[in-house]
Coordinates of C-alpha atoms in Angstrom, one line a residue:
Chain A
M1 CA -23.2 12.9 -23.8
P2 CA -20.4 11.0 -22.1
E3 CA -21.2 7.6 -20.6
L4 CA -22.4 7.6 -17.0
K5 CA -20.5 5.2 -14.7
C6 CA -20.4 4.5 -10.9
T7 CA -17.0 5.2 -9.3
R8 CA -17.9 2.9 -6.4
E9 CA -18.5 0.0 -8.7
S10 CA -15.2 0.5 -10.5
C11 CA -13.6 0.8 -7.1
G12 CA -15.0 -2.6 -6.0
K13 CA -13.7 -4.3 -9.1
A14 CA -10.3 -2.5 -8.7
L15 CA -9.9 -3.9 -5.1
V16 CA -10.5 -7.4 -6.4
E17 CA -8.0 -6.9 -9.1
L18 CA -5.5 -5.5 -6.6
G19 CA -6.1 -8.4 -4.3
K20 CA -5.2 -10.8 -7.1
R21 CA -2.0 -8.9 -7.8
N22 CA -0.9 -8.5 -4.2
H23 CA -1.7 -10.9 -1.4
N24 CA -0.8 -8.3 1.2
V25 CA -3.9 -6.3 0.3
V26 CA -6.7 -6.5 2.9
V27 CA -10.0 -4.7 3.0
L28 CA -11.9 -3.5 6.0
S29 CA -15.5 -2.4 6.1
A30 CA -17.7 -0.7 8.8
D31 CA -20.9 -2.5 7.9
L32 CA -21.4 -0.8 4.6
A33 CA -19.8 -3.3 2.2
G34 CA -22.8 -3.4 0.0
S35 CA -22.9 0.4 -0.4
T36 CA -19.1 0.9 -0.7
K37 CA -18.9 -2.1 -3.0
A38 CA -16.2 -3.7 -0.8
D39 CA -18.5 -6.8 -0.9
E40 CA -16.9 -7.9 -4.1
F41 CA -13.5 -8.2 -2.4
A42 CA -15.2 -10.0 0.6
K43 CA -16.7 -12.6 -1.8
T44 CA -13.4 -13.2 -3.6
F45 CA -11.0 -13.1 -0.6
P46 CA -13.0 -13.9 2.5
G47 CA -9.8 -14.5 4.5
R48 CA -8.5 -11.0 3.8
F49 CA -11.7 -9.1 4.4
F50 CA -12.7 -7.9 7.8
N51 CA -16.1 -6.4 8.6
M52 CA -15.6 -4.3 11.7
G53 CA -19.2 -3.5 12.3
V54 CA -20.5 0.0 12.9
A55 CA -17.2 1.2 14.6
E56 CA -15.2 3.4 12.3
A57 CA -12.6 4.5 14.9
N58 CA -11.8 0.9 15.7
M59 CA -11.6 0.1 12.0
I60 CA -9.0 2.7 11.2
N61 CA -6.8 1.7 14.2
T62 CA -7.2 -2.0 13.3
A63 CA -6.0 -1.0 9.8
A64 CA -3.0 0.7 11.5
G65 CA -2.1 -2.6 13.2
L66 CA -2.4 -4.5 9.9
A67 CA -0.2 -1.9 8.2
V68 CA 2.6 -2.1 10.7
S69 CA 2.5 -5.9 10.2
G70 CA 3.2 -5.6 6.4
K71 CA -0.4 -5.6 5.1
I72 CA -1.8 -3.0 2.8
P73 CA -5.2 -2.2 4.4
F74 CA -8.0 -0.4 2.5
A75 CA -10.5 0.8 5.1
T76 CA -13.9 1.6 3.5
T77 CA -16.9 3.6 4.6
F78 CA -18.8 6.8 3.8
A79 CA -16.8 10.0 3.5
I80 CA -18.5 11.6 6.5
F81 CA -17.5 8.8 8.9
A82 CA -14.1 8.0 7.4
S83 CA -13.0 11.6 7.7
G84 CA -15.1 12.8 10.6
R85 CA -15.8 10.0 13.0
A86 CA -12.3 8.5 12.7
W87 CA -10.4 11.8 12.2
E88 CA -8.3 11.6 15.3
Q89 CA -7.4 8.0 14.7
V90 CA -6.2 9.0 11.2
R91 CA -4.3 12.0 12.7
N92 CA -2.7 10.4 15.8
T93 CA -2.2 6.8 14.9
V94 CA -2.0 6.6 11.1
A95 CA -0.6 9.8 9.8
Y96 CA 1.6 10.8 12.7
S97 CA 3.6 7.6 12.1
G98 CA 3.2 7.7 8.3
L99 CA 1.5 4.3 8.3
N100 CA 0.5 2.6 5.1
V101 CA -3.3 2.8 5.6
K102 CA -5.6 3.6 2.7
T103 CA -9.0 5.0 3.3
I104 CA -11.7 4.7 0.6
A105 CA -14.4 7.2 1.3
T106 CA -17.5 6.7 -0.8
H107 CA -20.5 9.0 -0.7
G108 CA -18.5 12.2 -0.8
G109 CA -20.3 15.5 -1.5
I110 CA -23.9 16.7 -1.5
S111 CA -24.9 14.5 -4.5
V112 CA -25.4 11.7 -1.9
G113 CA -28.9 12.9 -2.2
P114 CA -32.0 11.8 -0.2
D115 CA -30.2 10.5 2.9
G116 CA -29.7 14.2 3.7
A117 CA -27.1 16.2 5.6
S118 CA -26.0 13.6 8.1
H119 CA -24.7 11.4 5.3
Q120 CA -23.3 14.0 3.0
G121 CA -19.5 14.4 3.5
I122 CA -18.9 18.0 2.5
E123 CA -15.9 18.8 4.8
D124 CA -13.8 15.7 4.3
I125 CA -11.3 17.1 1.9
A126 CA -10.5 19.9 4.4
L127 CA -10.3 17.5 7.3
M128 CA -7.9 15.1 5.6
R129 CA -5.9 17.8 3.7
L130 CA -4.8 19.6 6.8
I131 CA -3.2 16.5 8.4
P132 CA 0.6 16.6 7.8
G133 CA 1.8 14.0 5.3
M134 CA -1.7 12.9 4.2
T135 CA -2.3 12.2 0.5
V136 CA -5.8 13.1 -0.7
L137 CA -7.1 11.9 -4.0
V138 CA -10.4 12.7 -5.7
P139 CA -10.7 10.7 -9.0
A140 CA -12.9 12.4 -11.6
D141 CA -14.7 9.3 -12.9
A142 CA -15.0 5.5 -13.0
V143 CA -12.0 5.2 -15.3
Q144 CA -9.7 7.2 -13.0
T145 CA -10.9 5.5 -9.8
P146 CA -9.0 2.1 -10.3
K147 CA -5.9 4.1 -11.2
A148 CA -6.1 6.0 -8.0
I149 CA -6.5 2.8 -6.0
F150 CA -3.6 1.1 -7.8
A151 CA -1.4 4.2 -7.4
S152 CA -2.2 4.4 -3.7
A153 CA -1.2 0.7 -3.2
E154 CA 2.2 1.4 -4.9
Y155 CA 2.8 4.4 -2.7
Y156 CA 3.9 3.8 1.0
G157 CA 2.0 6.0 3.4
P158 CA -1.5 7.2 4.3
V159 CA -3.9 7.9 1.5
Y160 CA -7.5 9.2 1.5
I161 CA -9.5 8.5 -1.7
R162 CA -12.8 10.2 -2.1
L163 CA -15.6 8.8 -4.3
A164 CA -19.1 9.8 -5.1
R165 CA -22.4 7.9 -4.7
L166 CA -24.0 8.5 -8.0
K167 CA -23.1 7.6 -11.6
I168 CA -21.0 10.3 -13.1
P169 CA -19.8 11.0 -16.7
V170 CA -16.7 9.4 -17.9
V171 CA -14.3 12.2 -18.7
T172 CA -10.9 10.5 -18.8
K173 CA -9.4 7.8 -21.0
D174 CA -8.0 4.4 -20.2
T175 CA -4.7 5.5 -21.5
D176 CA -4.4 8.7 -19.4
S177 CA -1.7 8.5 -16.7
F178 CA -2.4 8.9 -13.0
I179 CA 0.4 10.1 -10.9
I180 CA 0.0 11.1 -7.2
G181 CA 0.9 14.8 -7.0
K182 CA 0.1 15.5 -10.7
S183 CA -3.0 16.8 -12.4
Q184 CA -4.6 16.4 -15.8
V185 CA -5.1 19.2 -18.3
L186 CA -8.3 18.1 -20.1
K187 CA -8.6 21.2 -22.3
E188 CA -6.2 24.0 -23.1
G189 CA -7.5 27.6 -23.4
T190 CA -6.2 31.1 -23.0
D191 CA -8.9 33.1 -21.2
V192 CA -9.6 31.3 -17.8
T193 CA -8.4 28.3 -16.0
I194 CA -11.1 26.1 -14.4
I195 CA -9.6 23.7 -11.8
A196 CA -12.1 21.1 -10.6
C197 CA -12.1 17.7 -8.8
G198 CA -14.3 14.7 -8.7
T199 CA -17.9 15.1 -9.8
M200 CA -17.3 18.7 -10.8
V201 CA -14.8 17.9 -13.5
A202 CA -17.6 16.9 -15.9
A203 CA -19.4 20.1 -15.0
A204 CA -16.2 22.1 -15.7
L205 CA -15.9 20.6 -19.2
S206 CA -19.5 21.4 -20.1
A207 CA -19.0 25.0 -18.7
A208 CA -16.0 25.3 -20.9
E209 CA -18.2 24.4 -23.9
V210 CA -20.8 27.1 -23.0
L211 CA -18.0 29.7 -22.5
L212 CA -16.6 28.9 -25.9
K213 CA -19.9 30.1 -27.4
D214 CA -19.0 33.5 -25.9
N215 CA -15.5 33.3 -27.3
I216 CA -14.1 32.6 -23.8
N217 CA -11.6 29.8 -24.2
A218 CA -11.1 27.9 -21.0
T219 CA -8.4 25.6 -19.7
V220 CA -9.8 22.8 -17.7
I221 CA -7.7 21.0 -15.1
N222 CA -8.7 17.8 -13.4
A223 CA -7.0 18.2 -10.0
Y224 CA -7.4 14.6 -8.9
S225 CA -4.5 14.9 -6.5
I226 CA -5.6 17.5 -3.9
K227 CA -2.6 16.8 -1.8
P228 CA 0.1 16.9 -2.9
L229 CA -1.3 19.5 -5.3
D230 CA 0.2 19.9 -8.8
T231 CA 1.3 23.4 -8.0
E232 CA 3.5 23.6 -11.1
T233 CA 0.7 23.0 -13.6
I234 CA -1.7 25.2 -11.6
I235 CA 0.7 28.2 -11.5
F236 CA 1.6 27.8 -15.2
W237 CA -2.0 27.9 -16.4
A238 CA -3.2 30.5 -13.9
R239 CA -0.4 32.8 -15.1
K240 CA -1.1 32.0 -18.7
T241 CA -4.9 32.7 -18.5
G242 CA -4.7 35.4 -15.7
V243 CA -7.9 34.2 -13.9
V244 CA -8.9 31.0 -12.1
V245 CA -12.2 29.3 -11.2
T246 CA -12.2 26.3 -8.8
A247 CA -15.1 23.9 -8.6
E248 CA -15.7 21.2 -6.0
E249 CA -18.5 19.3 -4.3
H250 CA -17.3 20.4 -0.9
L251 CA -17.5 23.3 1.5
L252 CA -15.7 26.5 0.5
A253 CA -13.6 26.3 3.6
G254 CA -10.5 24.2 3.3
G255 CA -11.1 22.3 0.1
L256 CA -9.6 22.4 -3.4
G257 CA -10.4 26.1 -3.8
S258 CA -8.5 26.8 -0.6
A259 CA -5.6 24.7 -1.7
V260 CA -5.4 26.6 -5.0
A261 CA -5.7 29.9 -3.2
E262 CA -2.8 29.0 -0.9
T263 CA -0.8 28.1 -4.0
L264 CA -1.6 31.2 -6.0
S265 CA -1.5 33.8 -3.1
P266 CA 1.9 35.1 -4.1
H267 CA 0.8 35.5 -7.8
R268 CA -2.0 38.2 -7.6
I269 CA -4.3 36.1 -9.7
P270 CA -8.1 36.6 -9.1
I271 CA -9.9 33.4 -8.1
E272 CA -13.6 32.6 -7.9
M273 CA -14.6 29.4 -6.0
V274 CA -17.6 27.3 -6.8
A275 CA -18.3 25.4 -3.6
I276 CA -20.8 25.0 -0.8
K277 CA -21.1 28.2 1.2
D278 CA -21.0 27.6 5.0
R279 CA -24.2 25.6 5.1
F280 CA -25.3 22.0 5.7
G281 CA -26.8 19.8 3.0
Q282 CA -30.4 18.4 3.1
S283 CA -32.5 15.7 1.5
G284 CA -33.3 15.9 -2.2
E285 CA -32.4 14.4 -5.6
P286 CA -28.8 14.9 -6.6
D287 CA -29.6 17.2 -9.5
E288 CA -31.9 19.3 -7.3
L289 CA -29.2 19.6 -4.6
L290 CA -26.5 20.5 -7.0
K291 CA -28.7 23.3 -8.3
E292 CA -29.8 24.5 -4.9
Y293 CA -26.2 24.6 -3.6
H294 CA -24.8 26.3 -6.8
L295 CA -22.7 23.4 -8.0
T296 CA -23.6 23.2 -11.7
D297 CA -21.9 23.9 -15.0
Y298 CA -24.0 27.1 -15.1
D299 CA -22.5 28.2 -11.7
I300 CA -19.0 27.6 -13.1
V301 CA -19.8 29.7 -16.2
E302 CA -21.1 32.6 -14.0
A303 CA -18.0 32.4 -11.9
A304 CA -15.8 32.5 -15.0
R305 CA -17.6 35.6 -16.2
R306 CA -17.3 37.3 -12.7
V307 CA -13.6 36.6 -12.3
R308 CA -12.9 37.9 -15.8
V309 CA -14.7 41.1 -14.9
R310 CA -12.7 41.4 -11.7
A311 CA -9.5 41.1 -13.7
S312 CA -10.4 43.6 -16.4
Chain B
M1 CA 5.1 -23.3 31.1
S2 CA 8.4 -21.7 31.9
L3 CA 8.2 -20.3 35.4
P4 CA 11.2 -18.5 36.7
S5 CA 13.4 -19.8 39.6
D6 CA 13.5 -17.9 42.9
D7 CA 16.9 -16.5 41.9
R8 CA 15.4 -15.3 38.7
I9 CA 12.5 -13.6 40.5
E10 CA 15.1 -11.8 42.7
F11 CA 16.9 -10.6 39.6
L12 CA 13.6 -9.3 38.1
R13 CA 12.8 -7.5 41.4
A14 CA 16.2 -5.8 41.2
K15 CA 15.4 -4.8 37.6
A16 CA 12.1 -3.3 38.8
K17 CA 13.9 -1.3 41.4
R18 CA 16.4 0.1 38.9
I19 CA 13.5 1.0 36.5
R20 CA 11.7 2.8 39.2
Q21 CA 14.9 4.8 39.9
H22 CA 15.2 5.7 36.2
I23 CA 11.6 6.8 36.1
I24 CA 12.0 9.2 39.0
R25 CA 15.4 10.5 37.7
M26 CA 14.1 11.1 34.2
L27 CA 10.9 12.8 35.2
G28 CA 12.8 15.0 37.8
R29 CA 15.1 16.0 35.0
A30 CA 12.4 16.5 32.4
G31 CA 10.3 18.7 34.8
S32 CA 7.1 17.2 33.5
G33 CA 5.5 13.8 32.8
H34 CA 3.5 11.0 34.4
P35 CA 5.0 9.2 37.4
G36 CA 1.9 7.6 38.9
G37 CA 0.9 5.3 36.0
S38 CA 4.5 4.6 35.2
L39 CA 5.4 3.4 38.6
S40 CA 2.2 1.2 38.8
A41 CA 3.2 -0.7 35.6
V42 CA 6.8 -1.5 36.4
E43 CA 6.4 -5.2 37.4
I44 CA 4.2 -5.7 34.3
L45 CA 6.8 -4.4 31.9
V46 CA 9.7 -6.2 33.8
S47 CA 7.8 -9.5 33.6
L48 CA 7.2 -9.0 29.8
Y49 CA 10.6 -7.7 28.8
F50 CA 12.9 -9.8 31.0
H51 CA 10.9 -13.0 31.0
K52 CA 8.1 -13.4 28.5
L53 CA 8.7 -11.5 25.3
R54 CA 10.6 -13.1 22.4
I55 CA 12.6 -10.1 21.3
N56 CA 16.0 -9.1 20.2
P57 CA 17.2 -5.6 21.2
E58 CA 19.9 -5.9 18.5
D59 CA 17.2 -6.4 15.9
P60 CA 14.1 -4.5 17.1
T61 CA 12.1 -5.2 14.0
W62 CA 12.8 -8.9 13.7
P63 CA 9.6 -10.1 12.0
D64 CA 8.8 -13.0 14.4
R65 CA 9.3 -11.0 17.5
D66 CA 6.5 -10.7 20.1
R67 CA 4.9 -7.3 20.1
F68 CA 4.3 -5.1 23.0
L69 CA 2.2 -1.9 22.7
M70 CA 1.4 0.7 25.3
S71 CA -2.0 2.1 24.7
K72 CA -1.8 4.2 27.9
G73 CA 1.0 6.2 26.2
H74 CA 1.4 8.7 29.1
A75 CA 3.2 5.9 30.9
A76 CA 6.1 6.3 28.4
P77 CA 8.7 6.7 31.1
V78 CA 8.3 3.1 32.3
W79 CA 8.5 1.9 28.7
Y80 CA 11.6 3.9 27.9
A81 CA 13.4 2.9 31.1
T82 CA 12.6 -0.8 30.4
L83 CA 13.7 -0.6 26.8
A84 CA 17.0 1.1 27.9
E85 CA 17.5 -1.6 30.6
A86 CA 16.8 -4.3 27.9
G87 CA 19.4 -2.8 25.6
F88 CA 17.3 -1.2 22.9
F89 CA 19.2 2.1 23.3
P90 CA 21.8 3.5 25.7
L91 CA 20.6 4.4 29.3
S92 CA 22.1 7.9 28.7
E93 CA 19.1 8.7 26.4
L94 CA 16.9 8.7 29.4
N95 CA 18.5 12.1 30.3
H96 CA 16.8 13.7 27.3
L97 CA 13.2 12.7 28.0
R98 CA 10.8 15.4 26.6
K99 CA 13.7 17.6 25.3
L100 CA 13.7 19.1 21.8
G101 CA 15.1 16.6 19.3
S102 CA 15.1 13.7 21.7
I103 CA 14.4 10.1 20.7
L104 CA 12.2 10.0 23.8
Q105 CA 9.1 12.1 23.2
G106 CA 6.5 13.0 25.9
H107 CA 4.4 10.2 24.5
P108 CA 5.6 7.2 22.5
D109 CA 6.7 7.8 18.9
M110 CA 7.5 4.7 16.9
K111 CA 9.5 6.6 14.4
R112 CA 12.0 7.9 16.9
T113 CA 12.4 5.2 19.5
P114 CA 13.9 1.7 18.9
G115 CA 11.6 -0.9 20.4
V116 CA 8.5 1.3 20.4
E117 CA 6.1 -0.7 18.2
M118 CA 3.4 2.0 17.9
S119 CA 2.9 5.6 18.6
S120 CA 0.3 6.4 21.3
G121 CA -0.8 9.1 23.7
S122 CA -4.3 9.7 22.6
L123 CA -6.2 7.2 24.8
G124 CA -8.4 4.3 23.6
Q125 CA -6.6 3.5 20.3
G126 CA -3.9 0.9 21.2
L127 CA -6.2 -2.1 21.8
S128 CA -7.6 -1.7 18.2
V129 CA -4.1 -1.5 16.9
A130 CA -3.1 -4.6 18.8
N131 CA -6.2 -6.3 17.2
G132 CA -4.8 -5.4 13.8
I133 CA -1.4 -6.8 14.5
A134 CA -3.0 -10.0 15.9
L135 CA -5.2 -10.3 12.8
A136 CA -2.1 -10.0 10.6
G137 CA -0.5 -12.7 12.7
K138 CA -3.5 -14.9 12.0
I139 CA -3.5 -14.2 8.3
D140 CA 0.2 -15.1 8.1
K141 CA -0.1 -18.0 10.5
T142 CA 2.9 -16.5 12.4
S143 CA 3.8 -17.5 16.0
Y144 CA 4.3 -14.1 17.5
R145 CA 2.1 -12.9 20.3
V146 CA 0.7 -9.4 20.8
Y147 CA 0.7 -7.7 24.2
V148 CA -0.9 -4.4 24.9
L149 CA -1.0 -2.4 28.2
I150 CA -4.2 -0.4 28.7
G151 CA -5.2 1.9 31.5
D152 CA -8.2 1.8 33.8
G153 CA -9.2 5.4 33.2
E154 CA -8.6 4.7 29.5
C155 CA -11.5 2.2 29.6
Q156 CA -13.8 5.2 29.7
E157 CA -13.1 5.6 26.0
G158 CA -15.8 3.9 23.9
Q159 CA -13.2 2.6 21.4
I160 CA -11.8 0.3 24.0
W161 CA -15.1 -1.5 23.9
E162 CA -15.3 -1.5 20.1
A163 CA -11.9 -3.2 20.2
A164 CA -13.0 -5.6 22.9
M165 CA -15.9 -6.6 20.7
A166 CA -13.7 -7.1 17.7
G167 CA -10.9 -9.0 19.5
A168 CA -13.4 -11.6 20.7
H169 CA -15.3 -11.6 17.4
Y170 CA -12.1 -12.5 15.5
K171 CA -11.0 -15.0 18.2
L172 CA -7.7 -13.4 18.7
D173 CA -6.1 -15.9 21.0
N174 CA -2.7 -14.5 20.0
L175 CA -3.5 -11.3 21.8
C176 CA -3.1 -10.6 25.5
A177 CA -4.2 -7.2 27.0
I178 CA -3.0 -6.2 30.4
L179 CA -5.0 -3.7 32.4
D180 CA -3.0 -1.5 34.8
F181 CA -5.8 -1.2 37.3
N182 CA -4.4 1.4 39.7
G183 CA -7.7 3.0 40.4
F184 CA -6.9 6.6 39.6
Q185 CA -6.9 9.0 36.7
I186 CA -5.8 12.6 36.4
D187 CA -9.0 14.1 38.0
G188 CA -9.3 11.5 40.8
A189 CA -10.4 8.0 41.6
I190 CA -11.8 6.3 38.5
E191 CA -15.1 5.5 40.3
S192 CA -15.6 9.1 41.3
V193 CA -14.8 10.5 37.8
M194 CA -16.8 8.0 35.7
S195 CA -16.8 4.4 36.8
P196 CA -15.7 1.9 34.2
L197 CA -16.2 -0.9 36.8
P198 CA -16.6 -3.8 37.0
F199 CA -13.8 -4.8 34.6
A200 CA -13.7 -8.6 34.9
E201 CA -17.4 -9.0 34.3
K202 CA -17.4 -6.5 31.4
F203 CA -14.5 -8.1 29.6
S204 CA -15.9 -11.6 30.3
A205 CA -19.3 -10.5 28.9
F206 CA -17.5 -9.2 25.8
G207 CA -16.1 -12.7 25.3
W208 CA -12.6 -12.4 26.8
N209 CA -10.7 -14.8 29.0
V210 CA -10.1 -12.8 32.2
I211 CA -7.3 -13.4 34.7
T212 CA -6.9 -11.2 37.8
V213 CA -3.5 -10.8 39.5
D214 CA -1.6 -8.7 41.9
G215 CA 0.1 -6.4 39.5
H216 CA 3.2 -6.0 41.7
N217 CA 3.7 -9.7 42.2
I218 CA 6.1 -10.8 39.4
K219 CA 5.5 -14.5 39.9
E220 CA 1.7 -14.0 39.6
I221 CA 2.1 -11.9 36.5
I222 CA 4.3 -14.4 34.8
Q223 CA 2.0 -17.3 35.7
A224 CA -0.9 -15.3 34.1
L225 CA 1.1 -14.6 31.0
E226 CA 1.9 -18.3 30.6
R227 CA -1.7 -19.3 31.2
A228 CA -3.0 -16.7 28.7
E229 CA -0.9 -18.5 26.0
T230 CA -2.7 -21.8 26.5
V231 CA -6.2 -20.3 26.0
K232 CA -7.6 -20.9 22.5
N233 CA -10.3 -19.0 20.5
K234 CA -10.5 -15.9 22.6
P235 CA -8.2 -13.1 23.7
T236 CA -7.1 -12.8 27.3
I237 CA -7.0 -9.8 29.5
I238 CA -4.9 -9.8 32.7
I239 CA -6.4 -7.4 35.1
A240 CA -3.4 -6.3 37.2
R241 CA -4.4 -4.7 40.5
T242 CA -1.7 -2.1 41.1
I243 CA -0.9 0.9 43.2
K244 CA -0.6 4.2 41.5
G245 CA 2.8 5.7 42.3
K246 CA 4.0 2.4 43.7
G247 CA 7.3 2.5 45.6
V248 CA 7.3 6.2 46.5
S249 CA 5.4 6.8 49.7
F250 CA 4.2 10.3 48.9
M251 CA 3.0 9.3 45.4
E252 CA 1.2 6.1 46.3
N253 CA -2.5 6.2 45.7
R254 CA -2.4 10.0 45.1
Y255 CA -4.0 11.0 41.9
E256 CA -2.2 14.4 42.1
W257 CA 0.9 12.4 40.9
H258 CA -0.8 11.2 37.7
G259 CA 0.8 13.9 35.6
K260 CA 3.2 15.9 37.7
A261 CA 7.0 15.6 37.9
P262 CA 8.8 15.6 41.2
D263 CA 10.9 18.8 42.1
P264 CA 14.6 18.3 42.9
Q265 CA 13.9 17.8 46.6
Q266 CA 11.1 15.3 46.0
T267 CA 13.3 13.5 43.5
E268 CA 16.0 13.1 46.1
Q269 CA 13.5 11.8 48.6
A270 CA 11.9 9.4 46.2
L271 CA 15.3 8.0 45.1
K272 CA 16.2 7.5 48.8
E273 CA 13.1 5.4 49.3
L274 CA 13.9 3.4 46.2
Q275 CA 17.4 2.4 47.3

């Protein structure tokens, strides 16, 4: 079993590290610094940390003002509020002018758990992805998370980084590269391409193991950069394997699966999408919810079998 | 305090008149846009751009410049006319307001227009942005001041009050908001649509220094701007009582002229009145 680690915690440490490297980095929080782990930065750099209270819209626009003044602001809150409550602020003030505002959205997906539907951001990838010029990153584990944060600081422009709440398996290595607009082929196979992001990457890897027992050899792609999407790699492996499964802890509409379908639509390649079907979340333990909403390795295995039948 | 001489005030009044003429001409030519809230803010922008702001039109992004933002972005025509008069771009650009490919968009776009510090148009966001610029100024211990024009109808947006809270919380005494209190919004009088009144008491309760002025009296505006600079540990808001459509008889205090351009005949009549 791979080691379980919390992406939020590695994010908190990465922000401190980034703050040491670059004095222009500032962090904003909307009263959830303990939950988003932005509190580590607050302790280390109190003069560069701003708690904006329960006011996400104001936080994003304050970040915009800091960004036009040469700062590199990281605004932190839960995915549902970062993408939903402050959507129009990101759209009209940040992205329209290409401002250098980074949003770190923790508590993405349904595995947020007992807090229930109001706190489970399951539409955030779609909301952010459809804004022109946005960059949307979904790191797969606690090793990739700091790399996403450092890469976003190096890049000039608006970036949305989505993290999970719970501890998730470490599936990447320290030495793996992280480049905005690229993806990572974790396993090469010939029979089906599984494209996953975030928490679902580990599930995709374990699905690939199960499939191998049936002599189905899967390629597994960690699509950590949802936008820009690594279309080159995706088209290459989709054509090579002939069928595709996507997997994400997000609504079916507008997420990674949609982005892959947009990319592959000229190529006549069957796709099955493992995602939440037009339905809100609810309270429950993360494992129970992932099962209830068909977001497990088993669901990926089933999808792979279905898509292969469709292609034959 | 640097208060202008009487001669200087006369010069500023003449500027205001020219800017009003530009506003009418450019809106008449564009065929759409917002005259009422542009004409109400003329003296405010004239006082800032031709007296108060430390700016250099030759170097619009000079790091130590004072910043002016327009949160009520629909009043873009008065900003554009003022920037052109101040030399940020040629007056001839005003002919292309709202046309395809123009540097002068229907609402301010910082990527297209020299001197426009921040894009706006969606109401309620500019005060927060101004807070952010003022915070950056505090971090860097710079001397620039931040000015932001907000609308009275705009104060119906909850985010204005989020920003009011934050500006006071972070003691942004390098920030000065100016409220163009013309009393009307697109659907009617602000009190009949959804009253945001009283302004002075509200901002005061939120922890701001409040100054009230006649928003068409340049001397009063300038005095208020100077006084604002001396107040420490809190932001200032200058509540400028203005007349919507000021200077054009048939537009004054008529909410119907919030977002409608004059036709050629009305343009001619308005320009005659503004001679």
